[in-house]
PDB file of C-alpha atoms in Angstrom:
ATOM      1  CA  MET D   1      37.300  29.196 175.202  1.00 53.00           C
ATOM      2  CA  ALA D   2      39.348  28.780 171.805  1.00 55.00           C
ATOM      3  CA  MET D   3      42.624  27.174 172.297  1.00 55.00           C
ATOM      4  CA  PRO D   4      45.223  28.637 169.842  1.00 63.00           C
ATOM      5  CA  GLN D   5      47.807  25.722 169.619  1.00 73.00           C
ATOM      6  CA  ILE D   6      46.088  22.642 168.875  1.00 80.00           C
ATOM      7  CA  SER D   7      47.927  20.731 166.317  1.00 86.00           C
ATOM      8  CA  PRO D   8      46.083  18.909 163.491  1.00 87.00           C
ATOM      9  CA  ALA D   9      47.321  15.645 164.768  1.00 88.00           C
ATOM     10  CA  ASP D  10      45.828  16.455 168.096  1.00 89.00           C
ATOM     11  CA  GLN D  11      42.501  17.590 166.373  1.00 90.00           C
ATOM     12  CA  ALA D  12      42.476  14.358 164.577  1.00 91.00           C
ATOM     13  CA  LYS D  13      42.798  12.218 167.646  1.00 91.00           C
ATOM     14  CA  LEU D  14      40.291  14.528 169.550  1.00 92.00           C
ATOM     15  CA  GLN D  15      37.732  13.832 166.683  1.00 92.00           C
ATOM     16  CA  LEU D  16      38.351  10.281 166.761  1.00 93.00           C
ATOM     17  CA  MET D  17      37.803  10.309 170.396  1.00 93.00           C
ATOM     18  CA  GLN D  18      34.452  11.860 170.089  1.00 92.00           C
ATOM     19  CA  GLU D  19      33.467   9.241 167.461  1.00 91.00           C
ATOM     20  CA  MET D  20      34.435   6.548 170.000  1.00 92.00           C
ATOM     21  CA  GLU D  21      32.458   8.315 172.452  1.00 92.00           C
ATOM     22  CA  ILE D  22      29.286   8.450 170.536  1.00 91.00           C
ATOM     23  CA  GLU D  23      29.737   4.765 169.346  1.00 91.00           C
ATOM     24  CA  MET D  24      30.056   3.930 172.909  1.00 93.00           C
ATOM     25  CA  MET D  25      27.015   5.880 173.925  1.00 92.00           C
ATOM     26  CA  SER D  26      24.768   4.235 171.162  1.00 91.00           C
ATOM     27  CA  ASP D  27      26.119   0.709 172.365  1.00 93.00           C
ATOM     28  CA  LEU D  28      25.159   1.706 175.851  1.00 95.00           C
ATOM     29  CA  TYR D  29      21.847   2.708 174.758  1.00 95.00           C
ATOM     30  CA  ASN D  30      21.140  -0.585 172.864  1.00 94.00           C
ATOM     31  CA  ARG D  31      22.147  -2.724 175.565  1.00 95.00           C
ATOM     32  CA  MET D  32      20.064  -0.913 178.148  1.00 96.00           C
ATOM     33  CA  THR D  33      17.049  -1.128 175.877  1.00 96.00           C
ATOM     34  CA  ASN D  34      17.602  -4.869 175.694  1.00 94.00           C
ATOM     35  CA  ALA D  35      18.015  -5.278 179.233  1.00 95.00           C
ATOM     36  CA  CYS D  36      15.036  -3.244 180.319  1.00 96.00           C
ATOM     37  CA  HIS D  37      12.921  -5.151 177.444  1.00 95.00           C
ATOM     38  CA  LYS D  38      13.769  -8.370 179.026  1.00 95.00           C
ATOM     39  CA  LYS D  39      13.244  -7.382 182.632  1.00 96.00           C
ATOM     40  CA  CYS D  40       9.973  -5.166 182.100  1.00 96.00           C
ATOM     41  CA  ILE D  41       7.991  -6.478 179.330  1.00 95.00           C
ATOM     42  CA  PRO D  42       6.760 -10.105 179.833  1.00 94.00           C
ATOM     43  CA  PRO D  43       6.428 -11.873 176.326  1.00 92.00           C
ATOM     44  CA  ARG D  44       2.716 -11.929 176.366  1.00 91.00           C
ATOM     45  CA  TYR D  45       1.819  -9.881 173.747  1.00 93.00           C
ATOM     46  CA  VAL D  46      -2.261  -9.589 174.223  1.00 93.00           C
ATOM     47  CA  GLU D  47      -1.976  -5.822 173.694  1.00 93.00           C
ATOM     48  CA  SER D  48       0.178  -3.300 171.913  1.00 93.00           C
ATOM     49  CA  GLU D  49      -0.175  -0.311 174.634  1.00 95.00           C
ATOM     50  CA  LEU D  50       2.234  -0.328 177.374  1.00 95.00           C
ATOM     51  CA  GLY D  51       0.873  -1.076 180.706  1.00 94.00           C
ATOM     52  CA  LYS D  52       1.118   1.190 183.783  1.00 95.00           C
ATOM     53  CA  GLY D  53       3.372  -1.249 185.772  1.00 95.00           C
ATOM     54  CA  GLU D  54       5.645  -1.472 182.656  1.00 95.00           C
ATOM     55  CA  MET D  55       5.953   2.098 182.170  1.00 96.00           C
ATOM     56  CA  VAL D  56       6.974   2.582 185.705  1.00 96.00           C
ATOM     57  CA  CYS D  57       9.341  -0.404 185.461  1.00 96.00           C
ATOM     58  CA  ILE D  58      11.088   1.039 182.405  1.00 96.00           C
ATOM     59  CA  ASP D  59      11.469   4.330 183.993  1.00 96.00           C
ATOM     60  CA  ARG D  60      13.157   3.046 186.890  1.00 96.00           C
ATOM     61  CA  CYS D  61      15.167   0.463 184.885  1.00 96.00           C
ATOM     62  CA  VAL D  62      16.634   3.216 182.895  1.00 96.00           C
ATOM     63  CA  ALA D  63      17.446   5.294 185.869  1.00 95.00           C
ATOM     64  CA  LYS D  64      18.941   2.353 187.522  1.00 95.00           C
ATOM     65  CA  TYR D  65      20.938   1.091 184.811  1.00 96.00           C
ATOM     66  CA  LEU D  66      22.612   4.244 184.311  1.00 95.00           C
ATOM     67  CA  ASP D  67      23.298   4.687 187.923  1.00 94.00           C
ATOM     68  CA  ILE D  68      25.061   1.125 188.057  1.00 94.00           C
ATOM     69  CA  HIS D  69      27.014   2.111 184.652  1.00 94.00           C
ATOM     70  CA  GLU D  70      28.249   5.476 186.521  1.00 93.00           C
ATOM     71  CA  ARG D  71      28.998   3.596 189.692  1.00 94.00           C
ATOM     72  CA  ILE D  72      31.142   0.807 187.798  1.00 93.00           C
ATOM     73  CA  GLY D  73      32.950   3.444 185.822  1.00 93.00           C
ATOM     74  CA  LYS D  74      33.986   5.204 189.007  1.00 94.00           C
ATOM     75  CA  LYS D  75      35.027   2.179 190.513  1.00 94.00           C
ATOM     76  CA  LEU D  76      37.126   1.198 187.503  1.00 92.00           C
ATOM     77  CA  THR D  77      38.665   4.218 187.193  1.00 94.00           C
ATOM     78  CA  ALA D  78      39.787   4.290 190.795  1.00 94.00           C
ATOM     79  CA  MET D  79      41.169   0.931 190.500  1.00 93.00           C
ATOM     80  CA  SER D  80      43.123   1.710 187.151  1.00 92.00           C
ATOM     81  CA  MET D  81      44.386   4.846 188.937  1.00 92.00           C
ATOM     82  CA  GLN D  82      45.600   2.577 191.964  1.00 92.00           C
ATOM     83  CA  ASP D  83      47.197   0.315 189.404  1.00 90.00           C
ATOM     84  CA  GLU D  84      49.001   3.035 187.955  1.00 91.00           C
ATOM     85  CA  ASP D  85      50.229   4.314 191.178  1.00 91.00           C
ATOM     86  CA  LEU D  86      51.661   0.736 191.977  1.00 91.00           C
ATOM     87  CA  MET D  87      53.343   0.563 188.858  1.00 91.00           C
ATOM     88  CA  LYS D  88      54.940   3.763 189.230  1.00 91.00           C
ATOM     89  CA  LYS D  89      56.056   2.793 192.510  1.00 91.00           C
ATOM     90  CA  MET D  90      57.408  -0.570 191.253  1.00 90.00           C
ATOM     91  CA  SER D  91      59.458   1.047 188.565  1.00 88.00           C
ATOM     92  CA  SER D  92      60.720   3.958 190.773  1.00 80.00           C
TER      93      SER D  92
ATOM     94  CA  MET V   1      41.162  12.698 140.500  1.00 53.00           C
ATOM     95  CA  VAL V   2      40.908  15.585 142.941  1.00 56.00           C
ATOM     96  CA  LYS V   3      38.302  15.393 145.417  1.00 55.00           C
ATOM     97  CA  SER V   4      36.256  18.607 145.676  1.00 60.00           C
ATOM     98  CA  PRO V   5      35.149  19.712 149.096  1.00 62.00           C
ATOM     99  CA  GLU V   6      31.540  19.156 148.037  1.00 61.00           C
ATOM    100  CA  THR V   7      32.262  15.534 147.344  1.00 64.00           C
ATOM    101  CA  VAL V   8      33.825  14.898 150.602  1.00 65.00           C
ATOM    102  CA  ALA V   9      30.814  16.423 152.230  1.00 68.00           C
ATOM    103  CA  LEU V  10      28.509  14.343 150.128  1.00 70.00           C
ATOM    104  CA  ASN V  11      30.559  11.136 151.109  1.00 78.00           C
ATOM    105  CA  GLU V  12      30.215  12.145 154.724  1.00 77.00           C
ATOM    106  CA  LEU V  13      26.377  12.539 154.335  1.00 80.00           C
ATOM    107  CA  ASP V  14      26.395   9.071 152.405  1.00 86.00           C
ATOM    108  CA  LYS V  15      28.292   7.403 155.174  1.00 85.00           C
ATOM    109  CA  ASP V  16      25.834   8.758 157.983  1.00 84.00           C
ATOM    110  CA  GLN V  17      22.789   7.877 155.696  1.00 89.00           C
ATOM    111  CA  MET V  18      24.317   4.160 155.239  1.00 90.00           C
ATOM    112  CA  LYS V  19      24.854   3.865 158.939  1.00 88.00           C
ATOM    113  CA  THR V  20      21.238   4.886 159.796  1.00 88.00           C
ATOM    114  CA  PHE V  21      20.063   2.490 156.985  1.00 90.00           C
ATOM    115  CA  SER V  22      21.969  -0.333 158.276  1.00 91.00           C
ATOM    116  CA  ASP V  23      21.066   0.396 161.822  1.00 89.00           C
ATOM    117  CA  PHE V  24      17.282   0.121 160.907  1.00 91.00           C
ATOM    118  CA  LEU V  25      17.849  -3.086 158.889  1.00 93.00           C
ATOM    119  CA  MET V  26      19.599  -4.386 162.051  1.00 91.00           C
ATOM    120  CA  SER V  27      16.834  -3.565 164.416  1.00 90.00           C
ATOM    121  CA  TYR V  28      14.260  -4.987 161.914  1.00 94.00           C
ATOM    122  CA  ASN V  29      15.970  -8.185 162.216  1.00 94.00           C
ATOM    123  CA  LYS V  30      16.378  -8.212 165.720  1.00 93.00           C
ATOM    124  CA  LEU V  31      12.651  -7.372 166.080  1.00 93.00           C
ATOM    125  CA  SER V  32      11.544 -10.088 163.860  1.00 94.00           C
ATOM    126  CA  GLU V  33      13.858 -12.619 165.813  1.00 94.00           C
ATOM    127  CA  MET V  34      12.394 -11.563 169.087  1.00 94.00           C
ATOM    128  CA  CYS V  35       8.827 -11.368 168.357  1.00 95.00           C
ATOM    129  CA  PHE V  36       8.984 -14.615 166.484  1.00 95.00           C
ATOM    130  CA  THR V  37      10.712 -16.446 169.483  1.00 94.00           C
ATOM    131  CA  ASP V  38       8.226 -14.892 171.852  1.00 94.00           C
ATOM    132  CA  CYS V  39       4.870 -15.521 169.835  1.00 94.00           C
ATOM    133  CA  VAL V  40       5.648 -18.634 167.610  1.00 94.00           C
ATOM    134  CA  ARG V  41       5.657 -21.796 169.465  1.00 92.00           C
ATOM    135  CA  ASP V  42       3.382 -24.146 167.607  1.00 91.00           C
ATOM    136  CA  PHE V  43       4.652 -25.981 164.527  1.00 93.00           C
ATOM    137  CA  THR V  44       1.861 -28.432 164.376  1.00 93.00           C
ATOM    138  CA  SER V  45       0.483 -26.414 161.330  1.00 91.00           C
ATOM    139  CA  ARG V  46       2.265 -24.322 158.733  1.00 93.00           C
ATOM    140  CA  ASP V  47      -0.108 -21.469 158.551  1.00 94.00           C
ATOM    141  CA  VAL V  48       0.357 -18.497 160.942  1.00 94.00           C
ATOM    142  CA  LYS V  49      -2.638 -18.512 163.363  1.00 94.00           C
ATOM    143  CA  GLU V  50      -4.601 -15.366 163.930  1.00 94.00           C
ATOM    144  CA  SER V  51      -3.250 -15.205 167.558  1.00 94.00           C
ATOM    145  CA  GLU V  52       0.179 -15.553 166.199  1.00 95.00           C
ATOM    146  CA  ASP V  53      -0.284 -12.669 163.972  1.00 95.00           C
ATOM    147  CA  LYS V  54      -1.700 -10.465 166.440  1.00 95.00           C
ATOM    148  CA  CYS V  55       0.873 -11.471 169.021  1.00 95.00           C
ATOM    149  CA  SER V  56       3.640 -10.503 166.622  1.00 95.00           C
ATOM    150  CA  LEU V  57       2.253  -7.375 165.657  1.00 95.00           C
ATOM    151  CA  ASN V  58       1.549  -6.321 169.198  1.00 96.00           C
ATOM    152  CA  CYS V  59       5.014  -7.414 170.288  1.00 95.00           C
ATOM    153  CA  MET V  60       6.383  -4.848 167.466  1.00 95.00           C
ATOM    154  CA  GLU V  61       4.206  -1.845 168.309  1.00 95.00           C
ATOM    155  CA  LYS V  62       4.996  -2.473 172.189  1.00 95.00           C
ATOM    156  CA  TYR V  63       8.683  -2.502 171.474  1.00 95.00           C
ATOM    157  CA  LEU V  64       8.733   0.754 169.499  1.00 95.00           C
ATOM    158  CA  LYS V  65       6.728   2.419 172.352  1.00 96.00           C
ATOM    159  CA  MET V  66       8.976   1.040 174.784  1.00 96.00           C
ATOM    160  CA  ASN V  67      12.006   2.307 172.851  1.00 95.00           C
ATOM    161  CA  GLN V  68      10.359   5.749 172.708  1.00 96.00           C
ATOM    162  CA  ARG V  69       9.987   5.822 176.437  1.00 96.00           C
ATOM    163  CA  VAL V  70      13.599   4.639 177.076  1.00 97.00           C
ATOM    164  CA  SER V  71      14.941   7.316 174.620  1.00 96.00           C
ATOM    165  CA  GLN V  72      12.852  10.005 176.278  1.00 96.00           C
ATOM    166  CA  ARG V  73      14.260   8.986 179.868  1.00 96.00           C
ATOM    167  CA  PHE V  74      17.764   8.525 178.460  1.00 96.00           C
ATOM    168  CA  GLN V  75      17.820  12.250 177.246  1.00 95.00           C
ATOM    169  CA  GLU V  76      16.426  13.418 180.378  1.00 95.00           C
ATOM    170  CA  PHE V  77      19.432  11.833 182.201  1.00 92.00           C
ATOM    171  CA  GLN V  78      22.236  12.979 179.632  1.00 91.00           C
ATOM    172  CA  MET V  79      20.772  16.363 179.945  1.00 93.00           C
ATOM    173  CA  ILE V  80      20.961  16.501 183.641  1.00 92.00           C
ATOM    174  CA  ALA V  81      24.534  14.826 183.423  1.00 88.00           C
ATOM    175  CA  ASN V  82      25.556  17.877 181.004  1.00 90.00           C
ATOM    176  CA  GLU V  83      24.214  20.329 183.291  1.00 93.00           C
ATOM    177  CA  ASN V  84      26.165  18.706 186.423  1.00 91.00           C
ATOM    178  CA  ALA V  85      29.381  18.606 184.128  1.00 90.00           C
ATOM    179  CA  LEU V  86      29.033  22.211 183.173  1.00 92.00           C
ATOM    180  CA  ALA V  87      28.266  23.203 186.780  1.00 92.00           C
ATOM    181  CA  MET V  88      31.409  21.230 188.073  1.00 90.00           C
ATOM    182  CA  ALA V  89      33.729  22.838 185.294  1.00 91.00           C
ATOM    183  CA  GLN V  90      32.694  26.417 186.282  1.00 90.00           C
ATOM    184  CA  LYS V  91      33.088  25.744 189.876  1.00 88.00           C
ATOM    185  CA  THR V  92      36.732  24.531 189.403  1.00 86.00           C
ATOM    186  CA  GLY V  93      37.148  27.035 186.875  1.00 81.00           C
ATOM    187  CA  LYS V  94      36.259  29.781 189.383  1.00 69.00           C
ATOM    188  CA  LEU V  95      38.420  28.036 192.367  1.00 64.00           C
TER     189      LEU V  95
END
């Protein structure tokens, strides 16, 4: 799978892109943790253990958050592609 | 001064370690803020009440447990997403 002709400039770009993706993933993770904590753990800390309902809530919250993330991503790409097409049509 | 490959690698490692350390400090601060706002509401006395102390410690422990669970689930989802991407790539490669 090795691609023979990758220039150093392209390689640097690729690495930067990868770093950005990792940064974006950890940001996503932090935001999701905050959101699910707010939504699933009531601020009454009489116990240090997670309750059963809280666990189920967290599982669903993570699944749902990533689901919505994906949906928005798809919609956003579709919209930006539409925009690009329109721009091309306008300029041609 | 010419940098040897070793020092470059060391700097890279340093950068990673510093990042981990600063992440840890940030989450420490965030946790303190969160548990303080959730647990301490009464300012009629200066001393930390036993209930406040217990609440804050529970808050911290619970948050860490929640984080663990979220991370587990997140990893599972990422694994599935990777598998799907791989399957897609193979499919389109074959077609």
